[in-house]
mmCIF file of C-alpha atoms and ligand atoms in Angstrom:
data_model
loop_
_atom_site.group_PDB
_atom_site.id
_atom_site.type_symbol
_atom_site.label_atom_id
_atom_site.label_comp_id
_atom_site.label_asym_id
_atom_site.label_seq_id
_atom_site.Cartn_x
_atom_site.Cartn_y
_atom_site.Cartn_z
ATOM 1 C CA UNK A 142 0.000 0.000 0.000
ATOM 2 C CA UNK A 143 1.214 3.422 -0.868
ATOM 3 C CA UNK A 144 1.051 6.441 1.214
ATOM 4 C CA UNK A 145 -1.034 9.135 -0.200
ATOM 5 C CA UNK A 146 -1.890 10.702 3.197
ATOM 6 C CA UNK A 147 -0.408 14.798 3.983
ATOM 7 C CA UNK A 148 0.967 12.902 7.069
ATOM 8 C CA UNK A 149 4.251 14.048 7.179
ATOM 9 C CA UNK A 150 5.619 11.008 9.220
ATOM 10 C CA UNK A 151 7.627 8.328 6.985
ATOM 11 C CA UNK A 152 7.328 4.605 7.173
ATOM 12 C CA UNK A 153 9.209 3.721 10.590
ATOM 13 C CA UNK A 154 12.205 2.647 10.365
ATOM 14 C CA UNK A 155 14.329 0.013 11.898
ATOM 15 C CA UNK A 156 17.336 1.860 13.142
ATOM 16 C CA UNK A 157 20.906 0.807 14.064
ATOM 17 C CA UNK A 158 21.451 0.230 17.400
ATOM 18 C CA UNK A 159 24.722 1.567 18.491
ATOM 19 C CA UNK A 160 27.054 -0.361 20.633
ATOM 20 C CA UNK A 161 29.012 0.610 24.357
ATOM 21 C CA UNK A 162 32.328 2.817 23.407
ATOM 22 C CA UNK A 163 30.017 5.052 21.012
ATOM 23 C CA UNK A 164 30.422 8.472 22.876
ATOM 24 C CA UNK A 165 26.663 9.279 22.721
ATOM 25 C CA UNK A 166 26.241 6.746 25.044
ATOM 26 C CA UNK A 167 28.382 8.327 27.553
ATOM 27 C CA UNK A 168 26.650 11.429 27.263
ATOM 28 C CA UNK A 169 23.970 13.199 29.238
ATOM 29 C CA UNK A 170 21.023 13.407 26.684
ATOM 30 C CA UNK A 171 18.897 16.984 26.627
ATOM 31 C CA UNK A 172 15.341 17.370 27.473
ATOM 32 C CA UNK A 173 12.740 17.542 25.456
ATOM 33 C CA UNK A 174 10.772 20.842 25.020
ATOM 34 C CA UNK A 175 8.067 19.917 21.945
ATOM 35 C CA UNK A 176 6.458 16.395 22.788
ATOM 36 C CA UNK A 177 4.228 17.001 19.529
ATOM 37 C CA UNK A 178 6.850 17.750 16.875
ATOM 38 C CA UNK A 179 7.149 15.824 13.691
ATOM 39 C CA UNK A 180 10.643 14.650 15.013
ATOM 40 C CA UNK A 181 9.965 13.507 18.026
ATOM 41 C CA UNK A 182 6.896 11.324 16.858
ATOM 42 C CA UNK A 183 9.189 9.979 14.191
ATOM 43 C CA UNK A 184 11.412 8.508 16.597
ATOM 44 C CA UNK A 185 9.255 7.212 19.079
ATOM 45 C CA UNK A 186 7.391 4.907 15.946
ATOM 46 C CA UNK A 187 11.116 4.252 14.957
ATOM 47 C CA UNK A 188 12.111 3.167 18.285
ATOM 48 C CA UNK A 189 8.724 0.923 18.769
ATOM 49 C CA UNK A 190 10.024 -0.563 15.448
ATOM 50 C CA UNK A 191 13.413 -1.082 16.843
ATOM 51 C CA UNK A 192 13.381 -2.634 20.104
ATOM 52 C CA UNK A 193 10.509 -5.185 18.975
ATOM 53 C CA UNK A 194 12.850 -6.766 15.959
ATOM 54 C CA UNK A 195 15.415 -6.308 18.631
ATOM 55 C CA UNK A 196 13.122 -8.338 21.119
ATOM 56 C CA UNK A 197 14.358 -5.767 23.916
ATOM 57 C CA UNK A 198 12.572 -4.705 27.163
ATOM 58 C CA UNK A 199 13.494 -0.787 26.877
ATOM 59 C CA UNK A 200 15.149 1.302 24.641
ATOM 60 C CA UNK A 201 16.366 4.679 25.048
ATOM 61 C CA UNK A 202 17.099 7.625 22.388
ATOM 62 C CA UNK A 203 20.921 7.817 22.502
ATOM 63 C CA UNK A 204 20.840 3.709 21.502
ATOM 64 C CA UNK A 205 19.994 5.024 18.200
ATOM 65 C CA UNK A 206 22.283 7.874 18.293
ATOM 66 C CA UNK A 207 19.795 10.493 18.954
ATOM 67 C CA UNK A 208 20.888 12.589 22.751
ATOM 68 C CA UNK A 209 17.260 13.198 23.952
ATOM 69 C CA UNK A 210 15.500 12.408 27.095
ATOM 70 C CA UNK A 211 13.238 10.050 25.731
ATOM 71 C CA UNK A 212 12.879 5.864 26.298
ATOM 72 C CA UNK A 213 10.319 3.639 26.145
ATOM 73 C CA UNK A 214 9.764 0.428 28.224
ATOM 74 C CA UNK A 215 8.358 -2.563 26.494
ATOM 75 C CA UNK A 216 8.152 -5.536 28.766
ATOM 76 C CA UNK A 217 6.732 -8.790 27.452
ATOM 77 C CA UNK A 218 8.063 -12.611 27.981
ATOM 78 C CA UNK A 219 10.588 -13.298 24.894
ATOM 79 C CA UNK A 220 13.821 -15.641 24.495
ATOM 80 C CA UNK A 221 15.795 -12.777 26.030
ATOM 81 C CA UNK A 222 13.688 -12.007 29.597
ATOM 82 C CA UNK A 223 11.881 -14.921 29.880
ATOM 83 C CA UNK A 224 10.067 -13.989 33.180
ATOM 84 C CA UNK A 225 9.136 -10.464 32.436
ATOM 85 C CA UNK A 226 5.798 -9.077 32.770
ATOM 86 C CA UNK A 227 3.779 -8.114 30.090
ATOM 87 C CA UNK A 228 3.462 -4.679 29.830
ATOM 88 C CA UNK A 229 1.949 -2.266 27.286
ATOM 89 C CA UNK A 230 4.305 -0.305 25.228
ATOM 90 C CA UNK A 231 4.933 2.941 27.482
ATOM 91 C CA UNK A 232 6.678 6.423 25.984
ATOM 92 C CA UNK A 233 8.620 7.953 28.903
ATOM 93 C CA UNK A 234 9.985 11.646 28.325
ATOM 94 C CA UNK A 235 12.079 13.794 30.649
ATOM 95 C CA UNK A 236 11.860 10.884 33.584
ATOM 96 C CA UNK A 237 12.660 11.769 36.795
ATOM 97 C CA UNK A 238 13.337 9.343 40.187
ATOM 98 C CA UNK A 239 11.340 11.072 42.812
ATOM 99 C CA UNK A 240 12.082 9.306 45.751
ATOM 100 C CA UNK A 241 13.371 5.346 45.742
ATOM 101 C CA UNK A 242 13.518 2.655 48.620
ATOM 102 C CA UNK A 243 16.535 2.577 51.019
ATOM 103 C CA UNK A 244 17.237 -1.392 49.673
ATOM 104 C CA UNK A 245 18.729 -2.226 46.512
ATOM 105 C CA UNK A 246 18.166 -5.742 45.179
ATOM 106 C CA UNK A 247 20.592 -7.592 42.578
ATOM 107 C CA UNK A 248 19.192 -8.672 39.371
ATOM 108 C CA UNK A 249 20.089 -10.144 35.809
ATOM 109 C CA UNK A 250 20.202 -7.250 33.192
ATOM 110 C CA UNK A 251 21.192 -7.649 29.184
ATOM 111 C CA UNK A 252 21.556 -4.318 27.105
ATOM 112 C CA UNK A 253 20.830 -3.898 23.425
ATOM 113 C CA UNK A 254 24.245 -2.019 23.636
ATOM 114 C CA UNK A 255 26.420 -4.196 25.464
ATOM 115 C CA UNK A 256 25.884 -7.526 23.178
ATOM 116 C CA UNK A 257 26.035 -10.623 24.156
ATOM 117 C CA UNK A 258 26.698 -9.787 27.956
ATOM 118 C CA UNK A 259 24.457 -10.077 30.914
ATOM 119 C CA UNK A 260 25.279 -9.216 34.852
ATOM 120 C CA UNK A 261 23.777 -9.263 38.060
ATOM 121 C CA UNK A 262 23.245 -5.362 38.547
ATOM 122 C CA UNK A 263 22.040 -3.152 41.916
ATOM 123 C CA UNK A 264 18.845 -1.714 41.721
ATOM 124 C CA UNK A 265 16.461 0.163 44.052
ATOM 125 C CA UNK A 266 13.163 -2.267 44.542
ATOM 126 C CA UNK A 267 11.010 0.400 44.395
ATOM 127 C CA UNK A 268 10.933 3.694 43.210
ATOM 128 C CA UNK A 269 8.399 7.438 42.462
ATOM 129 C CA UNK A 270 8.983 8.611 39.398
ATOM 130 C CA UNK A 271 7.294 11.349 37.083
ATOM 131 C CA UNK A 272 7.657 11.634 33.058
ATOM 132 C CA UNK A 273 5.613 13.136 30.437
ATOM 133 C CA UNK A 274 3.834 10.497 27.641
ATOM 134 C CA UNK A 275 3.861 11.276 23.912
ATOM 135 C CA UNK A 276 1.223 13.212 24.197
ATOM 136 C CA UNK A 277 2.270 15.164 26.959
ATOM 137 C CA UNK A 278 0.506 14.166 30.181
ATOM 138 C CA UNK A 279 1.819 13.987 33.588
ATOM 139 C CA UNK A 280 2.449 10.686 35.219
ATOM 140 C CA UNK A 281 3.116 9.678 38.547
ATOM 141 C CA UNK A 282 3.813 6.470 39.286
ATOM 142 C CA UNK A 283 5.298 4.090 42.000
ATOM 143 C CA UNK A 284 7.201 1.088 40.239
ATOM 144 C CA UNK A 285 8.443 -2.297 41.648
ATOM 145 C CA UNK A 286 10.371 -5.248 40.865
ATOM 146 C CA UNK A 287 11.094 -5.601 37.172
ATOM 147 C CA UNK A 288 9.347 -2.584 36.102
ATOM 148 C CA UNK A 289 11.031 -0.353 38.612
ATOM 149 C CA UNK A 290 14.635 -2.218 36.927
ATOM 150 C CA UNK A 291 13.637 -1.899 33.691
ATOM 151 C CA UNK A 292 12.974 2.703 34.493
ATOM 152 C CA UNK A 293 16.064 2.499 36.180
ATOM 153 C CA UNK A 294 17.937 1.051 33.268
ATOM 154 C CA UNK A 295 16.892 3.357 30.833
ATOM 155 C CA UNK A 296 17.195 6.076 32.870
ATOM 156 C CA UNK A 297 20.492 5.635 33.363
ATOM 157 C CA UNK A 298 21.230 5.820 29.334
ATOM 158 C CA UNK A 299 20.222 8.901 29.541
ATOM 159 C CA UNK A 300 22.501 10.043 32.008
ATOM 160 C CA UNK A 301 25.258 8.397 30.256
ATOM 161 C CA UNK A 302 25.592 5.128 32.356
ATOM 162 C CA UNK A 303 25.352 1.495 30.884
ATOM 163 C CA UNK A 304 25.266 -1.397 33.110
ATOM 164 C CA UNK A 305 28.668 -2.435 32.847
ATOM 165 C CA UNK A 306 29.210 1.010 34.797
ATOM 166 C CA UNK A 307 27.145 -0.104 37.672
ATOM 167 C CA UNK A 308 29.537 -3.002 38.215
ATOM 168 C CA UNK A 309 32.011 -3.123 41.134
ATOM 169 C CA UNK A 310 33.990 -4.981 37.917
ATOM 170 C CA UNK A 311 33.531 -5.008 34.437
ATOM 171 C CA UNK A 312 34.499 -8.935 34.709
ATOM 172 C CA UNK A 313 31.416 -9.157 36.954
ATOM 173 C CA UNK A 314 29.481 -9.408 33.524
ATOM 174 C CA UNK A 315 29.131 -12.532 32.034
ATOM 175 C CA UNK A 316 29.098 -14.030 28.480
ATOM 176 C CA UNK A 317 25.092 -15.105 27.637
ATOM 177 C CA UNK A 318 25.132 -18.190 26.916
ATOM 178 C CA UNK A 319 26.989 -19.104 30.017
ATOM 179 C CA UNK A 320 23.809 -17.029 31.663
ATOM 180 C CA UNK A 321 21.657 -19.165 29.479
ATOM 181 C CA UNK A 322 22.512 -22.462 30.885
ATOM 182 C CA UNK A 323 22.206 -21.161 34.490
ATOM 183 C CA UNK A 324 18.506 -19.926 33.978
HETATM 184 ZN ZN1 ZN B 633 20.451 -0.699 27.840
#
């Protein structure tokens, strides 16, 4: 089918996703100040695109190489997180951790940026947090467990952080298949 439409927005796309060592990822991205612009709905359908061929749980902006405040969280059971909940596709823009519980809890976390690597990494259990959705509401919401892992994750893209930074060692990461067989 072709599109006739005025709709400015193209076909999404699947985009590259770029890999630990890119300096974008070490960056912290900017916020967003138009929700509604052509741009900005662009990426969000290319990142929905994305992170479903990539069967991922979250993606955030600067994975595709773009330094914005912007991920979305995606959790559904597939070969990579087994055990996740299934969640509906959620857009979260300029995120913020309002308030988190004193504990942190260990837990097994891959990254579309850091192939073939998984590691037991320190997260809060439970945390506040506010963002904007694509169409610009408020939310406030109190996350747990995987969820609350998941926010933190992406978060932390944002602010320049991968996993492997979260790691008292980056040998504490392991190769996954070796996490494979111990599931
Ligand atoms: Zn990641």
């Amino acid at each position: 089918m072709t599109n006739t439409s005025n709709n400015k927005s193209k076909a999404p796309n699947n985009l590259t996703i770029l890999q630990r060592g890119e300096p974008i990822l070490a960056q912290v991205a900017q916020t967003i100040h138009n929700v509604n612009s052509a741009d900005i709905k662009q990426l969000i359908d290319d990142l929905t695109v994305t992170v479903a061929e990539a069967k991922g749980v979250g993606i955030a902006a600067p994975q595709v190489g773009k330094s914005l405040r912007l991920f979305l969280m995606c959790s559904a059971p597939s070969e990579r997180y087994p055990d996740a909940p299934l969640l509906p596709i959620t857009v979260v823009i300029n995120p913020k951790i309002i308030k988190t519980s004193e504990q942190q809890v260990l837990g097994w976390e891959g990254c579309l940026s850091v192939k073939g690597k998984r590691a037991l990494v320190p997260r809060y259990s439970d945390i506040d947090v506010s963002y904007i959705d694509e169409t610009g509401a408020l939310h406030n919401q109190h996350l747990t467990g995987f969820l609350a892992r998941i926010f933190q994750h992406e978060l932390d893209h944002l602010d320049g952080i991968t996993f492997i930074e979260r790691l008292d060692n980056d040998s504490d990461a392991i190769d996954e298949l070796q996490w494979q067989k111990q599931q």
